[in-house]
Amino acid sequence: MSQTYQIQYFLGANSPQGFYSLYDQLLPPETANAIYIIKGGPGCGKSTLMRQVAARAAQAGETVEYILCSGDPDSLDGVVLPRLKAALVDGTAPHVIEPKYPGVVEQYVNLGVCYDREGLQAVREELQGCMRGYKEHYQRAYRCLGAAAEIREDVRDTLMTEELEAKLAKRARGILSRELKPRKTGEAGAVKQRFLGAVTHKGVLTLYGTASAQCTRIYELSDRYGLAHPLLARLLSGAVLGGYDVVACPDPMAPERLAHLLVPEAGLAFVTSTPAQPYPGRACRRLRLETMADQDLLRRCRPRLRFALKVSAALVEEAVDSLAQAKAMHDELEGLYHPYMDFGRGALEGERIAGEILVLT
């Protein structure tokens, strides 16, 4: 496992359906030791507190899984400490989280108490105006993503014939027999869901480094037309039945479909790439999925498919532009709040939480 790249995922996606949440996958409360649900508005230091605790844990030698914010990937929405079975998470909208076992497993951390409420009255109108504009930009982004997804679905439907599905199934069986032979325990593996990519204000991001940080062998699935899901779904099923724990990574543009699959305990990952999102590393194998499609069909439809992908990409760019405008308004919000925030009080809370977590076993 690489020690130079942090393990990073998203648990939320800016999707065609709006904000799509996997936050119920953060950490199973039935087996968790502690989950801290952080409450508080913009600029109150939620991400800073989580980074503070994560840094203390990393210094103590713990593996840290960072959950990035899909709205702003430079900000944290969560931290998971797998060995300690502990997590911190931003529990505010749009990923509101409430405790299942309050006091026993989960506890609230209220950073809202660090605001100077009296001082904030001086900027009340500016705050309310920013809040309204911020949400409007997100709604426009979701409409653009919805239109782009419809076009991409048409592209998939054009090429996904029964013959292609049969070829993908055959290829999956070959990979499973070669790479993921059933383990002797006889027990099925567990599935953890994470987004490896997101549509953000910085553009479409894929955290390929997270795969290479945990897996030494990478299968790159070159997938211009969105054909990887049937192959990945069969690999997922076979790996789990064979006793392997997996990280299943949905496509943020179609969360019901898989985009990537990681099997860290086998040191194996399957990542999709596109011309717009090329895999930057050196894969042990590279499969060009379009070569498995009906070539006559592909040749006849290529001009239409090329046009469809161009229009879809333009719509995604429009969504990114709206997300960038939302980010600018969020930065303005934080700038209004910061002068009325007691960050020292938040830092003390971070020290308290770090002390509690690092004695867990």
PDB file of N, CA and C in Angstrom, residues 7-11 22 25 65 190-196 210-211 214-215 232 236 239-240 244-250 258-265 268-270:
ATOM      1  N   ILE A   7      -6.011   7.882   1.528  1.00  0.00           N
ATOM      2  CA  ILE A   7      -7.204   7.168   1.065  1.00  0.00           C
ATOM      3  C   ILE A   7      -8.372   8.143   1.149  1.00  0.00           C
ATOM      4  N   GLN A   8      -8.906   8.507  -0.005  1.00  0.00           N
ATOM      5  CA  GLN A   8      -9.950   9.516  -0.084  1.00  0.00           C
ATOM      6  C   GLN A   8     -11.112   8.992  -0.917  1.00  0.00           C
ATOM      7  N   TYR A   9     -12.310   9.285  -0.453  1.00  0.00           N
ATOM      8  CA  TYR A   9     -13.526   8.944  -1.197  1.00  0.00           C
ATOM      9  C   TYR A   9     -14.509  10.100  -1.060  1.00  0.00           C
ATOM     10  N   PHE A  10     -15.611   9.981  -1.775  1.00  0.00           N
ATOM     11  CA  PHE A  10     -16.790  10.820  -1.571  1.00  0.00           C
ATOM     12  C   PHE A  10     -17.915   9.913  -1.069  1.00  0.00           C
ATOM     13  N   LEU A  11     -18.779  10.457  -0.223  1.00  0.00           N
ATOM     14  CA  LEU A  11     -19.999   9.746   0.175  1.00  0.00           C
ATOM     15  C   LEU A  11     -21.249  10.431  -0.363  1.00  0.00           C
ATOM     16  N   LEU A  22     -24.607   8.535   0.159  1.00  0.00           N
ATOM     17  CA  LEU A  22     -24.213   7.212   0.659  1.00  0.00           C
ATOM     18  C   LEU A  22     -23.762   7.320   2.114  1.00  0.00           C
ATOM     19  N   GLN A  25     -23.528   4.628   4.654  1.00  0.00           N
ATOM     20  CA  GLN A  25     -22.446   3.659   4.495  1.00  0.00           C
ATOM     21  C   GLN A  25     -21.181   4.072   5.255  1.00  0.00           C
ATOM     22  N   GLU A  65      -9.259   7.271   6.607  1.00  0.00           N
ATOM     23  CA  GLU A  65     -10.013   7.379   5.358  1.00  0.00           C
ATOM     24  C   GLU A  65     -10.702   8.744   5.358  1.00  0.00           C
ATOM     25  N   ALA A 190     -17.929  -8.754   2.421  1.00  0.00           N
ATOM     26  CA  ALA A 190     -18.776  -7.591   2.707  1.00  0.00           C
ATOM     27  C   ALA A 190     -18.603  -6.543   1.615  1.00  0.00           C
ATOM     28  N   VAL A 191     -19.650  -5.754   1.403  1.00  0.00           N
ATOM     29  CA  VAL A 191     -19.628  -4.693   0.392  1.00  0.00           C
ATOM     30  C   VAL A 191     -19.714  -3.339   1.099  1.00  0.00           C
ATOM     31  N   LYS A 192     -18.748  -2.477   0.806  1.00  0.00           N
ATOM     32  CA  LYS A 192     -18.770  -1.094   1.286  1.00  0.00           C
ATOM     33  C   LYS A 192     -18.915  -0.194   0.065  1.00  0.00           C
ATOM     34  N   GLN A 193     -19.843   0.746   0.109  1.00  0.00           N
ATOM     35  CA  GLN A 193     -20.051   1.641  -1.021  1.00  0.00           C
ATOM     36  C   GLN A 193     -19.379   2.993  -0.787  1.00  0.00           C
ATOM     37  N   ARG A 194     -18.682   3.444  -1.802  1.00  0.00           N
ATOM     38  CA  ARG A 194     -18.038   4.749  -1.799  1.00  0.00           C
ATOM     39  C   ARG A 194     -18.041   5.293  -3.226  1.00  0.00           C
ATOM     40  N   PHE A 195     -18.136   6.612  -3.364  1.00  0.00           N
ATOM     41  CA  PHE A 195     -17.904   7.226  -4.667  1.00  0.00           C
ATOM     42  C   PHE A 195     -16.410   7.482  -4.813  1.00  0.00           C
ATOM     43  N   LEU A 196     -15.836   7.043  -5.943  1.00  0.00           N
ATOM     44  CA  LEU A 196     -14.435   7.339  -6.231  1.00  0.00           C
ATOM     45  C   LEU A 196     -14.318   8.614  -7.064  1.00  0.00           C
ATOM     46  N   THR A 210      -6.537   6.799  -4.835  1.00  0.00           N
ATOM     47  CA  THR A 210      -7.082   5.980  -3.753  1.00  0.00           C
ATOM     48  C   THR A 210      -7.016   4.507  -4.110  1.00  0.00           C
ATOM     49  N   ALA A 211      -7.248   4.181  -5.388  1.00  0.00           N
ATOM     50  CA  ALA A 211      -7.147   2.786  -5.835  1.00  0.00           C
ATOM     51  C   ALA A 211      -5.709   2.304  -5.759  1.00  0.00           C
ATOM     52  N   GLN A 214      -4.210   1.460  -2.329  1.00  0.00           N
ATOM     53  CA  GLN A 214      -4.632   0.240  -1.649  1.00  0.00           C
ATOM     54  C   GLN A 214      -4.417  -1.021  -2.482  1.00  0.00           C
ATOM     55  N   CYS A 215      -4.175  -0.865  -3.771  1.00  0.00           N
ATOM     56  CA  CYS A 215      -4.102  -2.014  -4.672  1.00  0.00           C
ATOM     57  C   CYS A 215      -2.870  -1.907  -5.567  1.00  0.00           C
ATOM     58  N   LEU A 232     -18.475  -4.992 -14.244  1.00  0.00           N
ATOM     59  CA  LEU A 232     -18.169  -4.714 -12.842  1.00  0.00           C
ATOM     60  C   LEU A 232     -19.165  -5.398 -11.900  1.00  0.00           C
ATOM     61  N   LEU A 236     -18.146  -7.919  -9.006  1.00  0.00           N
ATOM     62  CA  LEU A 236     -18.571  -7.673  -7.624  1.00  0.00           C
ATOM     63  C   LEU A 236     -19.225  -8.913  -7.035  1.00  0.00           C
ATOM     64  N   ALA A 239     -16.640 -11.759  -6.584  1.00  0.00           N
ATOM     65  CA  ALA A 239     -15.682 -11.495  -5.512  1.00  0.00           C
ATOM     66  C   ALA A 239     -16.321 -11.707  -4.135  1.00  0.00           C
ATOM     67  N   VAL A 240     -17.534 -11.200  -3.955  1.00  0.00           N
ATOM     68  CA  VAL A 240     -18.220 -11.340  -2.667  1.00  0.00           C
ATOM     69  C   VAL A 240     -18.529 -12.806  -2.375  1.00  0.00           C
ATOM     70  N   TYR A 244     -14.387 -12.251  -0.586  1.00  0.00           N
ATOM     71  CA  TYR A 244     -13.586 -11.024  -0.549  1.00  0.00           C
ATOM     72  C   TYR A 244     -14.442  -9.813  -0.162  1.00  0.00           C
ATOM     73  N   ASP A 245     -13.912  -8.983   0.738  1.00  0.00           N
ATOM     74  CA  ASP A 245     -14.530  -7.696   1.021  1.00  0.00           C
ATOM     75  C   ASP A 245     -14.203  -6.746  -0.132  1.00  0.00           C
ATOM     76  N   VAL A 246     -15.175  -5.949  -0.555  1.00  0.00           N
ATOM     77  CA  VAL A 246     -14.968  -5.073  -1.712  1.00  0.00           C
ATOM     78  C   VAL A 246     -15.457  -3.667  -1.402  1.00  0.00           C
ATOM     79  N   VAL A 247     -14.922  -2.727  -2.165  1.00  0.00           N
ATOM     80  CA  VAL A 247     -15.414  -1.348  -2.167  1.00  0.00           C
ATOM     81  C   VAL A 247     -16.069  -1.132  -3.526  1.00  0.00           C
ATOM     82  N   ALA A 248     -17.395  -1.010  -3.530  1.00  0.00           N
ATOM     83  CA  ALA A 248     -18.159  -0.802  -4.754  1.00  0.00           C
ATOM     84  C   ALA A 248     -18.359   0.696  -4.953  1.00  0.00           C
ATOM     85  N   CYS A 249     -17.955   1.194  -6.123  1.00  0.00           N
ATOM     86  CA  CYS A 249     -17.967   2.632  -6.372  1.00  0.00           C
ATOM     87  C   CYS A 249     -18.958   2.979  -7.486  1.00  0.00           C
ATOM     88  N   PRO A 250     -20.126   3.512  -7.147  1.00  0.00           N
ATOM     89  CA  PRO A 250     -21.120   3.880  -8.171  1.00  0.00           C
ATOM     90  C   PRO A 250     -20.645   5.045  -9.029  1.00  0.00           C
ATOM     91  N   LEU A 258     -22.334   0.766 -11.500  1.00  0.00           N
ATOM     92  CA  LEU A 258     -20.973   0.789 -10.969  1.00  0.00           C
ATOM     93  C   LEU A 258     -20.018   1.452 -11.952  1.00  0.00           C
ATOM     94  N   ALA A 259     -19.056   2.195 -11.396  1.00  0.00           N
ATOM     95  CA  ALA A 259     -18.005   2.787 -12.218  1.00  0.00           C
ATOM     96  C   ALA A 259     -16.638   2.185 -11.912  1.00  0.00           C
ATOM     97  N   HIS A 260     -16.444   1.735 -10.668  1.00  0.00           N
ATOM     98  CA  HIS A 260     -15.154   1.177 -10.253  1.00  0.00           C
ATOM     99  C   HIS A 260     -15.406   0.108  -9.196  1.00  0.00           C
ATOM    100  N   LEU A 261     -14.415  -0.756  -9.003  1.00  0.00           N
ATOM    101  CA  LEU A 261     -14.501  -1.802  -7.984  1.00  0.00           C
ATOM    102  C   LEU A 261     -13.110  -2.021  -7.411  1.00  0.00           C
ATOM    103  N   LEU A 262     -13.005  -1.978  -6.080  1.00  0.00           N
ATOM    104  CA  LEU A 262     -11.733  -2.188  -5.401  1.00  0.00           C
ATOM    105  C   LEU A 262     -11.834  -3.420  -4.517  1.00  0.00           C
ATOM    106  N   VAL A 263     -10.799  -4.246  -4.568  1.00  0.00           N
ATOM    107  CA  VAL A 263     -10.697  -5.425  -3.694  1.00  0.00           C
ATOM    108  C   VAL A 263      -9.353  -5.313  -2.964  1.00  0.00           C
ATOM    109  N   PRO A 264      -9.262  -4.453  -1.956  1.00  0.00           N
ATOM    110  CA  PRO A 264      -7.970  -4.158  -1.333  1.00  0.00           C
ATOM    111  C   PRO A 264      -7.256  -5.376  -0.764  1.00  0.00           C
ATOM    112  N   GLU A 265      -7.987  -6.325  -0.148  1.00  0.00           N
ATOM    113  CA  GLU A 265      -7.298  -7.453   0.457  1.00  0.00           C
ATOM    114  C   GLU A 265      -6.692  -8.385  -0.580  1.00  0.00           C
ATOM    115  N   LEU A 268      -6.232  -5.683  -5.647  1.00  0.00           N
ATOM    116  CA  LEU A 268      -6.740  -5.639  -7.010  1.00  0.00           C
ATOM    117  C   LEU A 268      -7.817  -4.567  -7.140  1.00  0.00           C
ATOM    118  N   ALA A 269      -7.767  -3.796  -8.237  1.00  0.00           N
ATOM    119  CA  ALA A 269      -8.784  -2.777  -8.483  1.00  0.00           C
ATOM    120  C   ALA A 269      -9.141  -2.757  -9.964  1.00  0.00           C
ATOM    121  N   PHE A 270     -10.394  -2.408 -10.236  1.00  0.00           N
ATOM    122  CA  PHE A 270     -10.897  -2.256 -11.593  1.00  0.00           C
ATOM    123  C   PHE A 270     -11.430  -0.829 -11.710  1.00  0.00           C
TER     124      PHE A 270
END
